[in-house]
Tab-separated table of C-alpha atoms and ligand atoms in Angstrom:
chain	number	residue	atom	x	y	z
L	1	MET	CA	-24.518	-14.152	0.146
L	2	ASP	CA	-23.488	-14.546	3.969
L	3	PHE	CA	-22.321	-12.156	6.277
L	4	GLN	CA	-22.074	-14.528	9.312
L	5	LEU	CA	-18.967	-15.580	11.048
L	6	THR	CA	-18.454	-19.443	11.490
L	7	ASP	CA	-18.902	-20.547	14.974
L	8	GLU	CA	-15.138	-21.029	15.112
L	9	GLN	CA	-14.439	-17.411	13.913
L	10	ARG	CA	-16.910	-16.091	16.397
L	11	ASP	CA	-15.327	-18.259	19.292
L	12	ILE	CA	-11.832	-17.108	18.487
L	13	ARG	CA	-12.926	-13.441	18.115
L	14	ASP	CA	-14.893	-13.637	21.648
L	15	THR	CA	-11.840	-15.146	23.182
L	16	ALA	CA	-9.723	-12.370	21.821
L	17	ARG	CA	-12.032	-9.815	23.071
L	18	ALA	CA	-12.353	-11.367	26.484
L	19	PHE	CA	-8.534	-11.135	26.760
L	20	VAL	CA	-8.252	-7.771	25.621
L	21	THR	CA	-11.004	-6.518	27.879
L	22	LYS	CA	-10.023	-8.467	30.986
L	23	GLU	CA	-6.312	-8.422	30.722
L	24	LEU	CA	-5.163	-5.504	28.797
L	25	MET	CA	-7.658	-2.549	28.870
L	26	PRO	CA	-7.321	-2.500	32.813
L	27	LEU	CA	-3.815	-1.564	32.395
L	28	GLU	CA	-4.315	1.438	29.999
L	29	GLU	CA	-4.559	4.097	32.659
L	30	ALA	CA	-1.593	3.400	34.259
L	31	PHE	CA	0.215	3.060	30.908
L	32	LEU	CA	-1.228	6.506	29.925
L	33	ARG	CA	-0.071	7.992	32.814
L	34	SER	CA	3.272	6.649	32.646
L	35	GLY	CA	3.930	8.540	29.383
L	36	ALA	CA	5.878	5.473	28.104
L	37	ALA	CA	6.067	4.484	24.464
L	38	ARG	CA	6.167	0.871	25.136
L	39	LEU	CA	5.452	-1.620	27.778
L	40	PRO	CA	8.418	-2.664	29.843
L	41	ARG	CA	9.905	-6.221	28.392
L	42	ALA	CA	9.062	-8.120	31.477
L	43	GLN	CA	5.568	-6.925	31.656
L	44	GLU	CA	5.045	-7.538	27.993
L	45	ARG	CA	6.379	-11.216	28.303
L	46	ALA	CA	3.974	-11.845	31.333
L	47	LEU	CA	1.167	-10.772	29.222
L	48	GLN	CA	2.398	-12.732	26.172
L	49	ASP	CA	2.407	-15.807	28.293
L	50	LYS	CA	-1.068	-15.108	29.622
L	51	ALA	CA	-2.271	-14.675	25.965
L	52	ARG	CA	-0.549	-17.991	25.275
L	53	SER	CA	-2.834	-19.388	28.037
L	54	PHE	CA	-5.951	-17.874	26.150
L	55	GLY	CA	-4.377	-19.845	23.101
L	56	PHE	CA	-3.075	-16.858	21.449
L	57	TRP	CA	0.607	-17.658	20.343
L	58	GLY	CA	2.130	-17.571	16.764
L	59	MET	CA	-1.081	-16.611	15.052
L	60	SER	CA	0.559	-16.477	11.572
L	61	THR	CA	3.196	-18.797	12.515
L	62	PRO	CA	2.849	-22.416	10.478
L	63	GLU	CA	2.024	-25.284	12.727
L	64	GLU	CA	5.531	-26.963	12.263
L	65	TYR	CA	6.826	-24.125	14.132
L	66	GLY	CA	4.422	-24.541	16.924
L	67	GLY	CA	2.055	-21.668	15.798
L	68	MET	CA	-1.549	-21.629	15.075
L	69	ALA	CA	-1.157	-20.973	11.291
L	70	LEU	CA	-4.675	-19.071	11.361
L	71	PRO	CA	-6.273	-18.113	8.104
L	72	ALA	CA	-5.778	-14.304	7.185
L	73	LEU	CA	-9.635	-13.774	8.028
L	74	THR	CA	-9.403	-15.161	11.494
L	75	GLN	CA	-6.195	-13.032	12.068
L	76	SER	CA	-7.951	-10.067	11.098
L	77	LEU	CA	-10.804	-10.494	13.493
L	78	ILE	CA	-8.000	-10.973	16.205
L	79	HIS	CA	-6.346	-7.641	15.165
L	80	ILE	CA	-9.447	-5.880	15.245
L	81	GLU	CA	-9.988	-6.783	18.829
L	82	LEU	CA	-6.344	-6.118	19.937
L	83	ALA	CA	-6.413	-2.834	18.261
L	84	ARG	CA	-9.101	-1.649	20.463
L	85	THR	CA	-6.732	-1.129	23.284
L	86	CYS	CA	-4.115	1.582	23.197
L	87	LEU	CA	-1.703	-0.816	24.987
L	88	PRO	CA	1.097	-1.380	22.668
L	89	PHE	CA	0.992	-4.940	22.859
L	90	ARG	CA	1.751	-7.936	20.413
L	91	PHE	CA	1.170	-11.528	20.575
L	92	GLY	CA	4.299	-13.575	20.792
L	93	GLY	CA	5.232	-16.082	18.674
L	94	GLU	CA	5.621	-14.129	15.467
L	95	ALA	CA	8.522	-13.870	12.908
L	96	ASP	CA	8.567	-11.890	9.576
L	97	ASN	CA	7.305	-14.412	7.026
L	98	ILE	CA	10.261	-13.560	4.998
L	99	LEU	CA	12.350	-15.721	7.156
L	100	TYR	CA	10.368	-18.826	6.289
L	101	GLY	CA	12.812	-18.843	3.134
L	102	ALA	CA	15.852	-19.230	5.372
L	103	ASP	CA	17.653	-22.329	5.049
L	104	ALA	CA	17.821	-24.945	7.971
L	105	ALA	CA	20.956	-23.387	9.719
L	106	GLN	CA	19.328	-19.792	9.123
L	107	GLN	CA	16.295	-21.045	10.682
L	108	ASP	CA	17.952	-22.361	13.787
L	109	GLU	CA	19.772	-19.107	14.465
L	110	TYR	CA	17.258	-16.593	13.426
L	111	LEU	CA	13.734	-17.767	12.789
L	112	LYS	CA	13.314	-19.959	15.953
L	113	PRO	CA	14.744	-17.557	18.410
L	114	THR	CA	12.760	-14.948	16.955
L	115	ILE	CA	9.456	-17.025	17.196
L	116	GLU	CA	10.256	-17.693	20.844
L	117	GLY	CA	11.064	-14.158	21.495
L	118	ARG	CA	14.684	-14.583	22.421
L	119	ARG	CA	15.968	-12.422	19.364
L	120	LEU	CA	14.514	-9.335	17.571
L	121	GLY	CA	15.137	-8.479	14.136
L	122	CYS	CA	14.021	-5.624	11.647
L	123	PHE	CA	13.496	-5.409	8.097
L	124	ALA	CA	15.501	-2.887	6.148
L	125	LEU	CA	14.610	-2.065	2.422
L	126	THR	CA	13.768	1.908	2.684
L	127	GLU	CA	16.928	4.271	2.117
L	128	PRO	CA	17.357	7.954	2.305
L	129	GLY	CA	16.830	8.099	-1.513
L	130	ALA	CA	14.494	5.195	-2.068
L	131	GLY	CA	10.979	4.768	-0.175
L	132	SER	CA	8.067	4.492	-2.617
L	133	ASP	CA	10.464	3.953	-5.395
L	134	VAL	CA	12.500	0.863	-3.640
L	135	SER	CA	14.274	0.341	-7.053
L	136	ALA	CA	16.270	3.436	-6.320
L	137	ILE	CA	18.143	1.458	-3.562
L	138	ARG	CA	21.749	2.178	-3.554
L	139	THR	CA	22.999	-0.061	-0.343
L	140	THR	CA	25.537	-2.524	-2.036
L	141	ALA	CA	26.828	-5.845	-1.006
L	142	ARG	CA	30.139	-6.736	-2.805
L	143	ARG	CA	31.195	-10.471	-2.922
L	144	ASP	CA	34.923	-10.814	-1.528
L	145	GLY	CA	36.092	-14.135	-1.485
L	146	ALA	CA	33.988	-16.027	0.842
L	147	GLU	CA	32.321	-12.986	2.112
L	148	TRP	CA	30.096	-10.116	1.397
L	149	VAL	CA	30.810	-6.552	2.061
L	150	ILE	CA	27.960	-4.124	2.736
L	151	ASN	CA	27.951	-0.453	2.482
L	152	GLY	CA	25.067	2.107	2.539
L	153	GLN	CA	22.374	3.543	4.670
L	154	LYS	CA	18.749	2.308	5.311
L	155	THR	CA	16.164	4.570	7.170
L	156	PHE	CA	12.811	4.736	8.972
L	157	ILE	CA	13.293	0.956	9.940
L	158	SER	CA	10.876	-0.300	12.584
L	159	ASN	CA	12.467	-1.732	15.534
L	160	GLY	CA	15.874	-0.776	13.817
L	161	ASP	CA	17.456	0.496	17.376
L	162	GLU	CA	16.540	-2.524	19.278
L	163	ALA	CA	16.895	-5.272	16.782
L	164	ASP	CA	19.909	-7.580	17.242
L	165	TYR	CA	19.943	-8.640	13.478
L	166	ALA	CA	18.475	-6.944	10.221
L	167	ILE	CA	17.030	-8.444	6.938
L	168	VAL	CA	18.900	-6.134	4.774
L	169	ILE	CA	18.133	-5.689	0.948
L	170	ALA	CA	21.061	-4.699	-1.123
L	171	VAL	CA	22.244	-4.365	-4.644
L	172	THR	CA	24.390	-7.339	-5.396
L	173	ASP	CA	24.363	-6.767	-9.350
L	174	PRO	CA	24.990	-2.971	-10.024
L	175	GLY	CA	24.531	-3.645	-13.807
L	176	ASN	CA	21.000	-4.702	-13.204
L	177	ASP	CA	17.729	-3.109	-12.500
L	178	ALA	CA	17.875	-3.216	-8.569
L	179	ARG	CA	14.575	-5.189	-8.670
L	180	LYS	CA	16.400	-8.033	-10.233
L	181	GLY	CA	19.958	-7.352	-8.894
L	182	SER	CA	19.149	-7.208	-5.076
L	183	THR	CA	19.759	-9.817	-2.393
L	184	ALA	CA	18.363	-10.292	1.100
L	185	PHE	CA	21.043	-10.743	3.950
L	186	LEU	CA	20.735	-11.570	7.638
L	187	VAL	CA	23.082	-9.065	9.320
L	188	ASP	CA	23.645	-9.425	12.859
L	189	ARG	CA	24.367	-6.104	14.810
L	190	ASP	CA	27.741	-7.898	15.986
L	191	ALA	CA	28.808	-7.783	12.317
L	192	GLY	CA	29.218	-4.003	12.861
L	193	TRP	CA	26.290	-1.824	11.790
L	194	THR	CA	25.069	0.869	13.854
L	195	SER	CA	21.760	2.638	14.379
L	196	ALA	CA	20.400	6.063	15.392
L	197	PRO	CA	16.608	6.438	16.281
L	198	ILE	CA	14.489	8.914	14.357
L	199	ARG	CA	12.170	11.003	16.547
L	200	THR	CA	8.728	10.734	15.032
L	201	MET	CA	5.212	12.333	15.828
L	202	GLY	CA	3.632	9.046	17.092
L	203	SER	CA	5.261	7.449	20.144
L	204	TRP	CA	4.471	3.987	18.879
L	205	HIS	CA	6.660	4.027	16.086
L	206	GLN	CA	10.452	4.602	16.802
L	207	PRO	CA	12.136	3.610	13.589
L	208	ALA	CA	15.869	4.136	13.264
L	209	THR	CA	18.454	4.733	10.589
L	210	LEU	CA	20.925	1.994	10.001
L	211	PHE	CA	24.485	2.444	9.100
L	212	PHE	CA	26.661	-0.073	7.049
L	213	ASP	CA	30.310	0.898	6.571
L	214	GLN	CA	32.020	-2.192	5.320
L	215	VAL	CA	30.170	-4.654	7.094
L	216	ARG	CA	31.307	-8.270	6.330
L	217	VAL	CA	29.145	-11.248	6.466
L	218	PRO	CA	29.997	-14.700	5.383
L	219	ALA	CA	28.041	-15.977	2.139
L	220	ALA	CA	25.885	-18.076	4.443
L	221	LYS	CA	24.129	-14.867	5.480
L	222	VAL	CA	22.372	-14.906	2.042
L	223	LEU	CA	18.719	-15.235	2.722
L	224	GLY	CA	17.288	-17.114	-0.421
L	225	ASP	CA	18.987	-16.611	-3.703
L	226	VAL	CA	21.336	-14.264	-4.735
L	227	GLY	CA	19.257	-12.017	-6.948
L	228	ALA	CA	15.954	-12.692	-5.389
L	229	GLY	CA	15.993	-9.826	-2.656
L	230	PHE	CA	12.824	-8.008	-4.089
L	231	ASP	CA	10.681	-11.300	-4.618
L	232	LEU	CA	11.130	-11.849	-0.664
L	233	ALA	CA	10.731	-8.137	0.105
L	234	LYS	CA	7.511	-8.197	-1.742
L	235	ARG	CA	6.431	-11.023	0.144
L	236	TRP	CA	6.947	-9.095	3.542
L	237	ILE	CA	5.202	-5.856	2.470
L	238	GLY	CA	2.096	-7.850	1.177
L	239	ARG	CA	1.805	-9.588	4.419
L	240	GLY	CA	1.333	-6.311	6.442
L	241	ARG	CA	-1.013	-4.604	4.528
L	242	HIS	CA	-4.241	-6.611	5.473
L	243	VAL	CA	-3.422	-6.475	9.281
L	244	ILE	CA	-2.886	-2.904	9.015
L	245	SER	CA	-6.324	-2.533	7.635
L	246	ALA	CA	-7.656	-4.587	10.481
L	247	ASN	CA	-5.743	-2.602	13.014
L	248	CYS	CA	-7.347	0.898	11.713
L	249	VAL	CA	-10.670	-0.877	12.024
L	250	GLY	CA	-10.283	-1.918	15.641
L	251	ILE	CA	-8.810	1.314	16.581
L	252	ALA	CA	-11.824	3.185	15.149
L	253	GLU	CA	-14.306	1.043	16.835
L	254	ARG	CA	-13.034	1.973	20.231
L	255	CYS	CA	-12.934	5.628	19.427
L	256	LEU	CA	-16.254	5.655	18.166
L	257	ARG	CA	-17.405	3.790	21.266
L	258	LEU	CA	-15.662	6.300	23.321
L	259	ALA	CA	-17.340	9.400	21.493
L	260	VAL	CA	-20.659	7.919	21.863
L	261	ASP	CA	-20.296	7.173	25.572
L	262	TYR	CA	-19.056	10.751	26.207
L	263	ALA	CA	-21.757	12.171	23.757
L	264	ASN	CA	-24.408	10.461	26.278
L	265	LEU	CA	-22.632	11.709	29.291
L	266	ARG	CA	-21.333	15.309	28.799
L	267	GLU	CA	-23.859	18.041	29.090
L	268	THR	CA	-23.764	21.722	27.851
L	269	PHE	CA	-26.326	24.255	27.905
L	270	GLY	CA	-28.664	21.801	30.012
L	271	ARG	CA	-28.660	18.764	27.771
L	272	ARG	CA	-26.427	16.072	26.611
L	273	ILE	CA	-24.153	16.912	23.717
L	274	GLY	CA	-25.243	13.983	21.817
L	275	GLU	CA	-28.805	15.475	21.382
L	276	ASN	CA	-26.989	18.122	19.109
L	277	GLN	CA	-27.160	17.368	15.550
L	278	ALA	CA	-23.489	18.482	14.726
L	279	VAL	CA	-22.531	15.641	17.147
L	280	GLN	CA	-24.893	13.149	15.966
L	281	TRP	CA	-23.668	13.464	12.325
L	282	MET	CA	-20.159	13.171	13.688
L	283	ILE	CA	-21.245	9.802	15.060
L	284	ALA	CA	-23.270	8.804	11.929
L	285	ASP	CA	-20.308	9.477	9.692
L	286	SER	CA	-17.962	7.592	11.535
L	287	GLU	CA	-20.156	4.555	11.900
L	288	THR	CA	-20.823	4.513	8.165
L	289	GLU	CA	-17.190	4.868	7.399
L	290	LEU	CA	-16.293	2.303	9.814
L	291	GLU	CA	-18.730	-0.290	8.384
L	292	ALA	CA	-17.426	0.119	4.942
L	293	ALA	CA	-13.931	-0.037	6.420
L	294	ARG	CA	-14.740	-3.257	8.171
L	295	TRP	CA	-15.915	-5.153	5.212
L	296	LEU	CA	-13.172	-3.864	2.999
L	297	ALA	CA	-10.530	-5.174	5.693
L	298	LEU	CA	-12.378	-8.491	5.766
L	299	ARG	CA	-12.973	-8.933	2.146
L	300	ALA	CA	-9.125	-8.379	1.506
L	301	ALA	CA	-8.364	-10.955	4.288
L	302	TRP	CA	-10.777	-13.317	2.702
L	303	ASP	CA	-9.046	-13.002	-0.781
L	304	VAL	CA	-5.637	-13.659	0.849
L	305	ASP	CA	-7.236	-17.038	2.253
L	306	ARG	CA	-8.870	-17.869	-1.028
L	307	GLY	CA	-5.349	-17.698	-2.837
L	308	ALA	CA	-6.828	-15.127	-5.092
L	309	ASP	CA	-4.570	-12.445	-6.212
L	310	ALA	CA	-5.319	-10.194	-3.192
L	311	ARG	CA	-3.297	-7.178	-4.274
L	312	HIS	CA	-6.208	-5.132	-5.443
L	313	SER	CA	-8.552	-5.722	-2.657
L	314	VAL	CA	-5.425	-5.388	0.073
L	315	ALA	CA	-4.563	-2.026	-1.596
L	316	MET	CA	-8.281	-0.815	-1.433
L	317	ALA	CA	-8.575	-1.796	2.132
L	318	LYS	CA	-5.280	-0.188	2.954
L	319	LEU	CA	-6.049	3.030	1.532
L	320	PHE	CA	-9.553	3.483	2.971
L	321	CYS	CA	-9.219	1.963	6.267
L	322	CYS	CA	-5.948	4.134	6.916
L	323	GLN	CA	-7.870	7.279	5.966
L	324	MET	CA	-10.924	6.432	7.526
L	325	VAL	CA	-9.281	5.803	10.980
L	326	GLY	CA	-7.744	9.331	10.872
L	327	ARG	CA	-11.150	10.872	10.396
L	328	VAL	CA	-12.786	8.599	13.157
L	329	VAL	CA	-10.080	9.533	15.768
L	330	ASP	CA	-10.351	13.172	14.940
L	331	ARG	CA	-14.107	13.336	15.247
L	332	ALA	CA	-14.041	11.399	18.467
L	333	LEU	CA	-11.127	13.719	19.759
L	334	GLN	CA	-13.488	16.786	18.825
L	335	ILE	CA	-16.454	15.205	20.420
L	336	HIS	CA	-14.368	14.999	23.616
L	337	GLY	CA	-13.665	18.800	23.444
L	338	GLY	CA	-10.567	19.685	25.708
L	339	MET	CA	-10.454	16.268	27.350
L	340	GLY	CA	-9.929	14.771	24.007
L	341	TYR	CA	-6.561	16.902	23.615
L	342	THR	CA	-5.395	15.498	27.064
L	343	LYS	CA	-2.876	12.671	27.737
L	344	GLU	CA	-5.648	11.034	30.031
L	345	LEU	CA	-7.345	9.476	27.016
L	346	PRO	CA	-5.812	7.360	24.296
L	347	LEU	CA	-7.357	9.701	21.943
L	348	GLU	CA	-4.384	12.034	21.196
L	349	GLY	CA	-1.783	9.413	21.005
L	350	TRP	CA	-3.852	7.499	18.449
L	351	TYR	CA	-4.488	10.767	16.564
L	352	ARG	CA	-0.746	11.065	16.277
L	353	ALA	CA	-0.043	7.556	15.760
L	354	VAL	CA	-2.396	6.527	13.165
L	355	ARG	CA	-1.075	9.049	10.655
L	356	ALA	CA	1.928	6.895	10.039
L	357	MET	CA	-0.346	4.368	8.856
L	358	ARG	CA	-1.037	6.280	5.508
L	359	ILE	CA	2.890	6.106	4.848
L	360	TYR	CA	4.312	2.895	5.573
L	361	GLU	CA	3.712	-0.381	3.773
L	362	GLY	CA	3.046	1.610	0.869
L	363	THR	CA	1.706	5.338	1.165
L	364	ASP	CA	-1.876	6.122	-0.037
L	365	GLU	CA	-0.522	7.463	-3.467
L	366	VAL	CA	1.144	3.995	-3.949
L	367	GLN	CA	-2.192	2.043	-3.320
L	368	ARG	CA	-3.731	4.472	-5.650
L	369	LEU	CA	-1.123	3.678	-8.297
L	370	ILE	CA	-1.744	-0.009	-7.852
L	371	LEU	CA	-5.536	0.286	-8.127
L	372	SER	CA	-5.807	2.762	-10.935
L	373	ARG	CA	-3.026	0.582	-12.967
L	374	ASP	CA	-4.989	-2.587	-12.741
L	375	LEU	CA	-8.291	-0.709	-13.878
L	376	LEU	CA	-6.396	0.935	-16.881
L	377	ARG	CA	-4.864	-2.518	-17.701
L	378	GLY	CA	-8.302	-3.976	-18.085
L	379	PHE	CA	-8.792	-5.158	-14.546
L	380	THR	CA	-12.540	-4.878	-13.644
L	381	ARG	CA	-14.454	-5.879	-10.322
L	382	ILE	CA	-18.066	-5.150	-12.032
L	383	GLY	CA	-19.659	-8.421	-11.873
L	384	ALA	CA	-16.701	-10.408	-10.331
L	385	HIS	CA	-17.007	-9.096	-6.917
L	386	LEU	CA	-19.275	-11.970	-5.597
L	387	ALA	CA	-17.532	-14.600	-7.918
A	401	FAD	C1	6.681	4.782	11.324
A	401	FAD	C2	7.380	3.922	9.994
A	401	FAD	C3	7.738	2.723	9.984
A	401	FAD	C4	8.622	2.147	8.924
A	401	FAD	N1	9.022	1.014	9.015
A	401	FAD	C5	9.710	0.634	7.933
A	401	FAD	C6	10.456	-0.693	7.998
A	401	FAD	O1	10.551	-1.310	8.966
A	401	FAD	N2	11.374	-1.148	7.005
A	401	FAD	C7	11.447	-0.396	5.846
A	401	FAD	O2	12.116	-0.614	4.862
A	401	FAD	N3	10.784	0.933	5.565
A	401	FAD	C8	9.785	1.311	6.675
A	401	FAD	N4	9.469	2.466	6.701
A	401	FAD	C9	9.415	3.310	5.474
A	401	FAD	C10	8.089	3.448	4.545
A	401	FAD	O3	8.009	2.293	3.787
A	401	FAD	C11	8.467	4.560	3.518
A	401	FAD	O4	8.431	5.751	4.528
A	401	FAD	C12	7.283	4.941	2.594
A	401	FAD	O5	7.452	3.565	1.476
A	401	FAD	C13	7.402	6.304	1.852
A	401	FAD	O6	8.686	6.344	1.317
A	401	FAD	P1	9.331	7.822	1.674
A	401	FAD	O7	9.286	8.117	2.979
A	401	FAD	O8	10.742	7.843	0.941
A	401	FAD	O9	8.412	8.825	0.838
A	401	FAD	P2	8.589	9.060	-0.766
A	401	FAD	O10	8.580	7.722	-1.727
A	401	FAD	O11	9.819	10.114	-1.220
A	401	FAD	O12	7.183	9.964	-0.941
A	401	FAD	C14	6.969	11.273	-0.834
A	401	FAD	C15	5.507	11.510	-1.447
A	401	FAD	O13	5.475	11.232	-2.633
A	401	FAD	C16	4.413	10.447	-3.023
A	401	FAD	N5	4.832	9.679	-4.065
A	401	FAD	C17	6.016	8.962	-4.378
A	401	FAD	N6	6.004	8.700	-5.735
A	401	FAD	C18	4.774	8.780	-6.018
A	401	FAD	C19	4.056	8.499	-7.382
A	401	FAD	N7	4.765	7.684	-8.232
A	401	FAD	N8	2.941	9.170	-7.435
A	401	FAD	C20	2.088	9.943	-6.648
A	401	FAD	N9	2.841	10.039	-5.511
A	401	FAD	C21	3.985	9.443	-5.298
A	401	FAD	C22	4.267	9.529	-1.822
A	401	FAD	O14	3.209	8.862	-1.752
A	401	FAD	C23	4.421	10.408	-0.583
A	401	FAD	O15	3.342	11.249	-0.468
A	401	FAD	C24	8.550	3.107	7.672
A	401	FAD	C25	8.007	4.164	7.712
A	401	FAD	C26	7.477	4.999	8.794
A	401	FAD	C27	6.885	6.395	8.820
């Protein structure tokens, strides 16, 4: 059994680490002081250009679209590094993978400009009455001659208030189960949908509610096949989960680092707080949980690369990593005492932001449902985990 990275993986990880350390971390103090939720667009673009000069552009994007098409494991290693900064920065050159199912004209209109950063989309599945149970969606798209007419509401949609187009999953065959009778549509904001931001606990996440009132789109806006909306949606959801696990690992690594440094520095009662067993135990627990999470996250990505059915290991990784990061951030904040509660440090922001990770892209409970159902149907990893 080999726990080593290849030379190539190590090089890419080290380059990502250098980029994050040299280019992003020095901007953290000013960013935290600004109180902003996002980087100004111009600054983000300049940083994306710089990242490109380091070789980071279109990590998941296929080579034919100018991307790097990196294996999931390599992407996870990069995401771990990137998550170590509290700067809300994303590499450029990415688009929702659901868009690769678009036809040639749609690719020109949506996929390519999104990859190039000229357009911003959002993915709209969740509704006020349908979250975990996506089969309960009620937004409809009714055929009317050469057009479809969309009515309904979507909610908690990331980027929903800024996006200039939405990928909307709507029921097109009301007589059927929504999982079989739904279709994906590419809907420009110009077509008439409106949005309202939702105020949330974490400043990173500013989802929105989207309103569709007799929004008309031509038949050419159907993405994929009529009736195949849920198959496409599953592809979108599946992609994010192993990346979220890697993000959790990166955030936890940084929090633990901050906690250890502070425990070695801060003195009370004439000695460093790290000399107290209470603090040592918090550090030891965080280190152990982080290590377990790291291997679950990398294992899940490895399964994705192997082309194996990665659903089980991805569910385990997401469940554990998203809970782990909450505990590690909490302990790091506790070790920092009052300082941890201030906005001088990234800890309080992470404390709020990571809470959402246990909800989006499948709640903890949904991951548990996936895992337990697999086992109850006879799936076993005993003896198979090294196969
Ligand atoms: C910050 C953020 C960003 C998001 N971005 C997007 C986006 O871009 N696009 C999009 O479409 N959606 C997005 N979502 C929505 C997200 O996917 C849903 O919030 C999530 O699926 C949960 O749905 P819900 O909120 O309706 O909760 P519910 O489904 O109502 O669940 C409520 C509680 O009941 C539990 N529960 C539900 N069913 C069961 C069950 N069978 N067994 C046990 N427990 C159960 C849940 O785990 C949860 O604890 C986002 C959400 C957030 C918070």
